[in-house]
Amino acid sequence: MARTRAFDTEAAVSRAMDLFWTRGYEATSVRDLTQHLGIGQGSLYAAFGDKDGLYRAALEHYRATLAAAALRDLTEGADVRTAVRTLLTERVRIAVGQGGRGCLAVNAVCERLPEDAATRRTVRDMQDASREALTELLRTARERGEIAARHDPYTLASFLVTFLNGLLVSAKITPDARTLEPLVDLALTTLD
């Protein structure tokens, strides 16, 4: 008779996400994972296949939780500048936390590409979702006269996603929100 899984896989994925986010993929061993999660190696392999499978699950968890929450926050009804400022400054606040661990998705790209096509797809999907949400926000803002009519919402959204990626890398180098937030103000001038 097959044994039932003796641990909460969702909680394990969340804890693994935190460990990968802090240490990175390469610096996190299977032993680190089993100790951090409080499970045996056999349980990890049975649930996730291998370290890579758990990493993929952690990236998906990140996408479904933190990345999705950021996009939901864009639709909270604030004016466009407030919404974009909040998005950018909140991402900075998270990225500078815990000594500057950055953004799990951006860290994954920096560490795993170009070899890891699955990571590329997952992160590209996250960025596409961000670009689409920002494009819609900016399109609506242009219709309401909140930004100049000369702006192409898609191009502006693409710039903001690219700017955010660079900002999140910078948060690892200089984990100080007070240093990075003035850059957000400068990026917002593109809405003028």
PDB file of C-alpha atoms in Angstrom:
ATOM      1  CA  MET A   1       0.000   0.000   0.000  1.00  0.00           C
ATOM      2  CA  ALA A   2       1.364   3.438  -0.950  1.00  0.00           C
ATOM      3  CA  ARG A   3       2.292   5.780   1.871  1.00  0.00           C
ATOM      4  CA  THR A   4       0.482   9.080   2.091  1.00  0.00           C
ATOM      5  CA  ARG A   5       2.486  12.239   1.921  1.00  0.00           C
ATOM      6  CA  ALA A   6       3.277  13.367   5.476  1.00  0.00           C
ATOM      7  CA  PHE A   7       3.864  17.046   4.701  1.00  0.00           C
ATOM      8  CA  ASP A   8       2.019  19.997   3.260  1.00  0.00           C
ATOM      9  CA  THR A   9       3.406  20.420  -0.261  1.00  0.00           C
ATOM     10  CA  GLU A  10       2.089  23.990  -0.596  1.00  0.00           C
ATOM     11  CA  ALA A  11       3.838  25.040   2.607  1.00  0.00           C
ATOM     12  CA  ALA A  12       6.981  23.208   1.464  1.00  0.00           C
ATOM     13  CA  VAL A  13       6.942  25.064  -1.868  1.00  0.00           C
ATOM     14  CA  SER A  14       6.513  28.398  -0.067  1.00  0.00           C
ATOM     15  CA  ARG A  15       9.439  27.654   2.253  1.00  0.00           C
ATOM     16  CA  ALA A  16      11.557  26.438  -0.658  1.00  0.00           C
ATOM     17  CA  MET A  17      10.715  29.638  -2.540  1.00  0.00           C
ATOM     18  CA  ASP A  18      12.112  31.666   0.349  1.00  0.00           C
ATOM     19  CA  LEU A  19      15.295  29.589   0.457  1.00  0.00           C
ATOM     20  CA  PHE A  20      15.867  29.774  -3.309  1.00  0.00           C
ATOM     21  CA  TRP A  21      15.102  33.501  -3.221  1.00  0.00           C
ATOM     22  CA  THR A  22      17.656  34.118  -0.504  1.00  0.00           C
ATOM     23  CA  ARG A  23      20.421  31.777  -1.691  1.00  0.00           C
ATOM     24  CA  GLY A  24      19.759  31.202  -5.376  1.00  0.00           C
ATOM     25  CA  TYR A  25      19.390  27.917  -7.212  1.00  0.00           C
ATOM     26  CA  GLU A  26      23.033  26.884  -7.438  1.00  0.00           C
ATOM     27  CA  ALA A  27      23.899  27.700  -3.820  1.00  0.00           C
ATOM     28  CA  THR A  28      20.933  25.704  -2.502  1.00  0.00           C
ATOM     29  CA  SER A  29      21.623  21.994  -2.194  1.00  0.00           C
ATOM     30  CA  VAL A  30      19.097  19.201  -1.846  1.00  0.00           C
ATOM     31  CA  ARG A  31      20.383  18.794   1.704  1.00  0.00           C
ATOM     32  CA  ASP A  32      19.706  22.484   2.396  1.00  0.00           C
ATOM     33  CA  LEU A  33      16.184  22.015   1.079  1.00  0.00           C
ATOM     34  CA  THR A  34      15.408  18.881   3.070  1.00  0.00           C
ATOM     35  CA  GLN A  35      16.735  20.479   6.271  1.00  0.00           C
ATOM     36  CA  HIS A  36      14.874  23.748   5.663  1.00  0.00           C
ATOM     37  CA  LEU A  37      11.642  21.956   4.789  1.00  0.00           C
ATOM     38  CA  GLY A  38      11.963  19.290   7.461  1.00  0.00           C
ATOM     39  CA  ILE A  39      11.404  16.439   5.011  1.00  0.00           C
ATOM     40  CA  GLY A  40      13.457  13.511   3.812  1.00  0.00           C
ATOM     41  CA  GLN A  41      15.195  13.383   0.473  1.00  0.00           C
ATOM     42  CA  GLY A  42      12.884  10.590  -0.677  1.00  0.00           C
ATOM     43  CA  SER A  43       9.847  12.740   0.139  1.00  0.00           C
ATOM     44  CA  LEU A  44      11.282  15.661  -1.841  1.00  0.00           C
ATOM     45  CA  TYR A  45      11.895  13.430  -4.862  1.00  0.00           C
ATOM     46  CA  ALA A  46       8.477  11.768  -4.573  1.00  0.00           C
ATOM     47  CA  ALA A  47       6.670  15.112  -4.421  1.00  0.00           C
ATOM     48  CA  PHE A  48       8.705  17.212  -6.870  1.00  0.00           C
ATOM     49  CA  GLY A  49      10.866  14.843  -8.915  1.00  0.00           C
ATOM     50  CA  ASP A  50      14.118  16.596  -8.069  1.00  0.00           C
ATOM     51  CA  LYS A  51      15.596  19.938  -7.014  1.00  0.00           C
ATOM     52  CA  ASP A  52      14.737  21.414 -10.393  1.00  0.00           C
ATOM     53  CA  GLY A  53      11.102  20.365 -10.033  1.00  0.00           C
ATOM     54  CA  LEU A  54      10.906  22.039  -6.639  1.00  0.00           C
ATOM     55  CA  TYR A  55      12.538  25.171  -8.088  1.00  0.00           C
ATOM     56  CA  ARG A  56       9.919  25.283 -10.869  1.00  0.00           C
ATOM     57  CA  ALA A  57       7.180  24.895  -8.277  1.00  0.00           C
ATOM     58  CA  ALA A  58       8.733  27.733  -6.255  1.00  0.00           C
ATOM     59  CA  LEU A  59       8.801  30.034  -9.308  1.00  0.00           C
ATOM     60  CA  GLU A  60       5.178  29.183 -10.053  1.00  0.00           C
ATOM     61  CA  HIS A  61       4.271  29.886  -6.428  1.00  0.00           C
ATOM     62  CA  TYR A  62       6.010  33.259  -6.689  1.00  0.00           C
ATOM     63  CA  ARG A  63       4.048  34.017  -9.850  1.00  0.00           C
ATOM     64  CA  ALA A  64       0.736  32.983  -8.300  1.00  0.00           C
ATOM     65  CA  THR A  65       1.266  34.922  -5.071  1.00  0.00           C
ATOM     66  CA  LEU A  66       3.581  37.954  -5.079  1.00  0.00           C
ATOM     67  CA  ALA A  67       3.588  38.690  -8.808  1.00  0.00           C
ATOM     68  CA  ALA A  68      -0.182  38.258  -9.062  1.00  0.00           C
ATOM     69  CA  ALA A  69      -0.751  40.491  -6.014  1.00  0.00           C
ATOM     70  CA  ALA A  70       1.302  43.263  -7.599  1.00  0.00           C
ATOM     71  CA  LEU A  71      -0.881  43.170 -10.706  1.00  0.00           C
ATOM     72  CA  ARG A  72      -4.094  43.133  -8.657  1.00  0.00           C
ATOM     73  CA  ASP A  73      -2.870  46.217  -6.802  1.00  0.00           C
ATOM     74  CA  LEU A  74      -2.641  48.082 -10.122  1.00  0.00           C
ATOM     75  CA  THR A  75      -6.403  47.923 -10.451  1.00  0.00           C
ATOM     76  CA  GLU A  76      -7.196  49.416  -7.038  1.00  0.00           C
ATOM     77  CA  GLY A  77      -8.616  52.566  -8.647  1.00  0.00           C
ATOM     78  CA  ALA A  78      -5.831  55.036  -7.935  1.00  0.00           C
ATOM     79  CA  ASP A  79      -4.709  57.510 -10.569  1.00  0.00           C
ATOM     80  CA  VAL A  80      -2.077  56.150 -12.927  1.00  0.00           C
ATOM     81  CA  ARG A  81       0.931  57.870 -11.324  1.00  0.00           C
ATOM     82  CA  THR A  82      -0.023  56.651  -7.870  1.00  0.00           C
ATOM     83  CA  ALA A  83      -0.656  53.128  -9.147  1.00  0.00           C
ATOM     84  CA  VAL A  84       2.660  52.916 -10.998  1.00  0.00           C
ATOM     85  CA  ARG A  85       4.591  54.549  -8.137  1.00  0.00           C
ATOM     86  CA  THR A  86       3.062  52.081  -5.684  1.00  0.00           C
ATOM     87  CA  LEU A  87       3.920  49.136  -7.921  1.00  0.00           C
ATOM     88  CA  LEU A  88       7.542  50.219  -8.322  1.00  0.00           C
ATOM     89  CA  THR A  89       8.190  51.297  -4.725  1.00  0.00           C
ATOM     90  CA  GLU A  90       6.562  48.174  -3.291  1.00  0.00           C
ATOM     91  CA  ARG A  91       8.742  45.970  -5.516  1.00  0.00           C
ATOM     92  CA  VAL A  92      11.795  47.939  -4.315  1.00  0.00           C
ATOM     93  CA  ARG A  93      10.732  47.529  -0.689  1.00  0.00           C
ATOM     94  CA  ILE A  94      10.459  43.752  -1.126  1.00  0.00           C
ATOM     95  CA  ALA A  95      13.715  43.530  -3.119  1.00  0.00           C
ATOM     96  CA  VAL A  96      15.841  45.396  -0.559  1.00  0.00           C
ATOM     97  CA  GLY A  97      14.474  43.251   2.259  1.00  0.00           C
ATOM     98  CA  GLN A  98      16.541  40.563   3.912  1.00  0.00           C
ATOM     99  CA  GLY A  99      19.817  42.167   2.950  1.00  0.00           C
ATOM    100  CA  GLY A 100      18.907  42.810  -0.664  1.00  0.00           C
ATOM    101  CA  ARG A 101      17.680  39.484  -1.935  1.00  0.00           C
ATOM    102  CA  GLY A 102      16.161  41.131  -5.001  1.00  0.00           C
ATOM    103  CA  CYS A 103      13.306  39.597  -6.953  1.00  0.00           C
ATOM    104  CA  LEU A 104      13.058  35.831  -7.321  1.00  0.00           C
ATOM    105  CA  ALA A 105      12.097  36.091 -11.002  1.00  0.00           C
ATOM    106  CA  VAL A 106      14.905  38.496 -11.922  1.00  0.00           C
ATOM    107  CA  ASN A 107      17.360  36.456  -9.848  1.00  0.00           C
ATOM    108  CA  ALA A 108      16.259  33.342 -11.731  1.00  0.00           C
ATOM    109  CA  VAL A 109      16.928  34.993 -15.079  1.00  0.00           C
ATOM    110  CA  CYS A 110      20.349  36.249 -14.000  1.00  0.00           C
ATOM    111  CA  GLU A 111      21.352  32.867 -12.625  1.00  0.00           C
ATOM    112  CA  ARG A 112      19.703  30.332 -14.936  1.00  0.00           C
ATOM    113  CA  LEU A 113      19.649  31.824 -18.443  1.00  0.00           C
ATOM    114  CA  PRO A 114      20.372  31.251 -21.255  1.00  0.00           C
ATOM    115  CA  GLU A 115      20.566  27.486 -20.573  1.00  0.00           C
ATOM    116  CA  ASP A 116      17.258  27.056 -18.706  1.00  0.00           C
ATOM    117  CA  ALA A 117      14.428  27.416 -21.224  1.00  0.00           C
ATOM    118  CA  ALA A 118      11.718  26.575 -18.672  1.00  0.00           C
ATOM    119  CA  THR A 119      12.803  29.445 -16.410  1.00  0.00           C
ATOM    120  CA  ARG A 120      12.855  31.740 -19.435  1.00  0.00           C
ATOM    121  CA  ARG A 121       9.241  30.787 -20.254  1.00  0.00           C
ATOM    122  CA  THR A 122       8.013  31.222 -16.682  1.00  0.00           C
ATOM    123  CA  VAL A 123       9.627  34.619 -16.220  1.00  0.00           C
ATOM    124  CA  ARG A 124       8.617  35.764 -19.701  1.00  0.00           C
ATOM    125  CA  ASP A 125       5.023  34.853 -18.846  1.00  0.00           C
ATOM    126  CA  MET A 126       5.268  36.941 -15.656  1.00  0.00           C
ATOM    127  CA  GLN A 127       6.684  39.875 -17.561  1.00  0.00           C
ATOM    128  CA  ASP A 128       4.085  39.564 -20.308  1.00  0.00           C
ATOM    129  CA  ALA A 129       1.343  39.669 -17.659  1.00  0.00           C
ATOM    130  CA  SER A 130       2.925  42.782 -16.110  1.00  0.00           C
ATOM    131  CA  ARG A 131       3.233  44.453 -19.510  1.00  0.00           C
ATOM    132  CA  GLU A 132      -0.380  43.641 -20.378  1.00  0.00           C
ATOM    133  CA  ALA A 133      -1.697  44.968 -17.050  1.00  0.00           C
ATOM    134  CA  LEU A 134       0.367  48.142 -17.329  1.00  0.00           C
ATOM    135  CA  THR A 135      -0.655  48.621 -20.971  1.00  0.00           C
ATOM    136  CA  GLU A 136      -4.323  48.453 -20.010  1.00  0.00           C
ATOM    137  CA  LEU A 137      -3.788  50.837 -17.084  1.00  0.00           C
ATOM    138  CA  LEU A 138      -1.925  53.301 -19.324  1.00  0.00           C
ATOM    139  CA  ARG A 139      -4.477  52.991 -22.144  1.00  0.00           C
ATOM    140  CA  THR A 140      -7.257  53.886 -19.704  1.00  0.00           C
ATOM    141  CA  ALA A 141      -5.161  56.719 -18.250  1.00  0.00           C
ATOM    142  CA  ARG A 142      -4.557  58.119 -21.741  1.00  0.00           C
ATOM    143  CA  GLU A 143      -8.308  58.028 -22.461  1.00  0.00           C
ATOM    144  CA  ARG A 144      -8.962  59.926 -19.191  1.00  0.00           C
ATOM    145  CA  GLY A 145      -6.275  62.493 -20.025  1.00  0.00           C
ATOM    146  CA  GLU A 146      -3.967  61.438 -17.155  1.00  0.00           C
ATOM    147  CA  ILE A 147      -1.049  60.945 -19.539  1.00  0.00           C
ATOM    148  CA  ALA A 148      -0.253  62.649 -22.802  1.00  0.00           C
ATOM    149  CA  ALA A 149      -2.064  61.321 -25.874  1.00  0.00           C
ATOM    150  CA  ARG A 150       1.271  61.020 -27.709  1.00  0.00           C
ATOM    151  CA  HIS A 151       2.285  58.058 -25.539  1.00  0.00           C
ATOM    152  CA  ASP A 152       1.886  54.528 -26.845  1.00  0.00           C
ATOM    153  CA  PRO A 153       0.658  52.562 -23.800  1.00  0.00           C
ATOM    154  CA  TYR A 154       2.376  49.334 -24.875  1.00  0.00           C
ATOM    155  CA  THR A 155       5.770  50.995 -25.387  1.00  0.00           C
ATOM    156  CA  LEU A 156       5.463  52.872 -22.115  1.00  0.00           C
ATOM    157  CA  ALA A 157       4.482  49.662 -20.298  1.00  0.00           C
ATOM    158  CA  SER A 158       7.463  47.870 -21.869  1.00  0.00           C
ATOM    159  CA  PHE A 159       9.757  50.631 -20.641  1.00  0.00           C
ATOM    160  CA  LEU A 160       8.348  50.393 -17.104  1.00  0.00           C
ATOM    161  CA  VAL A 161       8.822  46.605 -17.007  1.00  0.00           C
ATOM    162  CA  THR A 162      12.392  46.968 -18.279  1.00  0.00           C
ATOM    163  CA  PHE A 163      13.081  49.779 -15.792  1.00  0.00           C
ATOM    164  CA  LEU A 164      11.703  47.643 -12.959  1.00  0.00           C
ATOM    165  CA  ASN A 165      13.975  44.737 -13.915  1.00  0.00           C
ATOM    166  CA  GLY A 166      17.014  46.990 -13.700  1.00  0.00           C
ATOM    167  CA  LEU A 167      15.782  48.502 -10.457  1.00  0.00           C
ATOM    168  CA  LEU A 168      15.425  45.034  -8.945  1.00  0.00           C
ATOM    169  CA  VAL A 169      18.973  44.112  -9.927  1.00  0.00           C
ATOM    170  CA  SER A 170      20.152  47.397  -8.419  1.00  0.00           C
ATOM    171  CA  ALA A 171      18.312  46.518  -5.196  1.00  0.00           C
ATOM    172  CA  LYS A 172      20.661  43.565  -4.782  1.00  0.00           C
ATOM    173  CA  ILE A 173      23.710  45.778  -5.262  1.00  0.00           C
ATOM    174  CA  THR A 174      22.426  48.702  -3.174  1.00  0.00           C
ATOM    175  CA  PRO A 175      19.750  47.365  -0.813  1.00  0.00           C
ATOM    176  CA  ASP A 176      18.576  50.820   0.268  1.00  0.00           C
ATOM    177  CA  ALA A 177      15.083  51.950  -0.700  1.00  0.00           C
ATOM    178  CA  ARG A 178      15.923  55.618  -0.003  1.00  0.00           C
ATOM    179  CA  THR A 179      18.625  55.459  -2.668  1.00  0.00           C
ATOM    180  CA  LEU A 180      16.425  53.725  -5.243  1.00  0.00           C
ATOM    181  CA  GLU A 181      13.086  55.499  -4.795  1.00  0.00           C
ATOM    182  CA  PRO A 182      14.255  58.772  -6.447  1.00  0.00           C
ATOM    183  CA  LEU A 183      14.819  56.681  -9.581  1.00  0.00           C
ATOM    184  CA  VAL A 184      11.135  55.758  -9.472  1.00  0.00           C
ATOM    185  CA  ASP A 185      10.277  59.476  -9.500  1.00  0.00           C
ATOM    186  CA  LEU A 186      12.489  59.937 -12.548  1.00  0.00           C
ATOM    187  CA  ALA A 187      10.845  56.991 -14.349  1.00  0.00           C
ATOM    188  CA  LEU A 188       7.428  58.503 -13.659  1.00  0.00           C
ATOM    189  CA  THR A 189       8.396  61.575 -15.686  1.00  0.00           C
ATOM    190  CA  THR A 190       7.967  59.376 -18.767  1.00  0.00           C
ATOM    191  CA  LEU A 191       4.220  59.704 -18.128  1.00  0.00           C
ATOM    192  CA  ASP A 192       4.366  63.493 -18.652  1.00  0.00           C
TER     193      ASP A 192
END
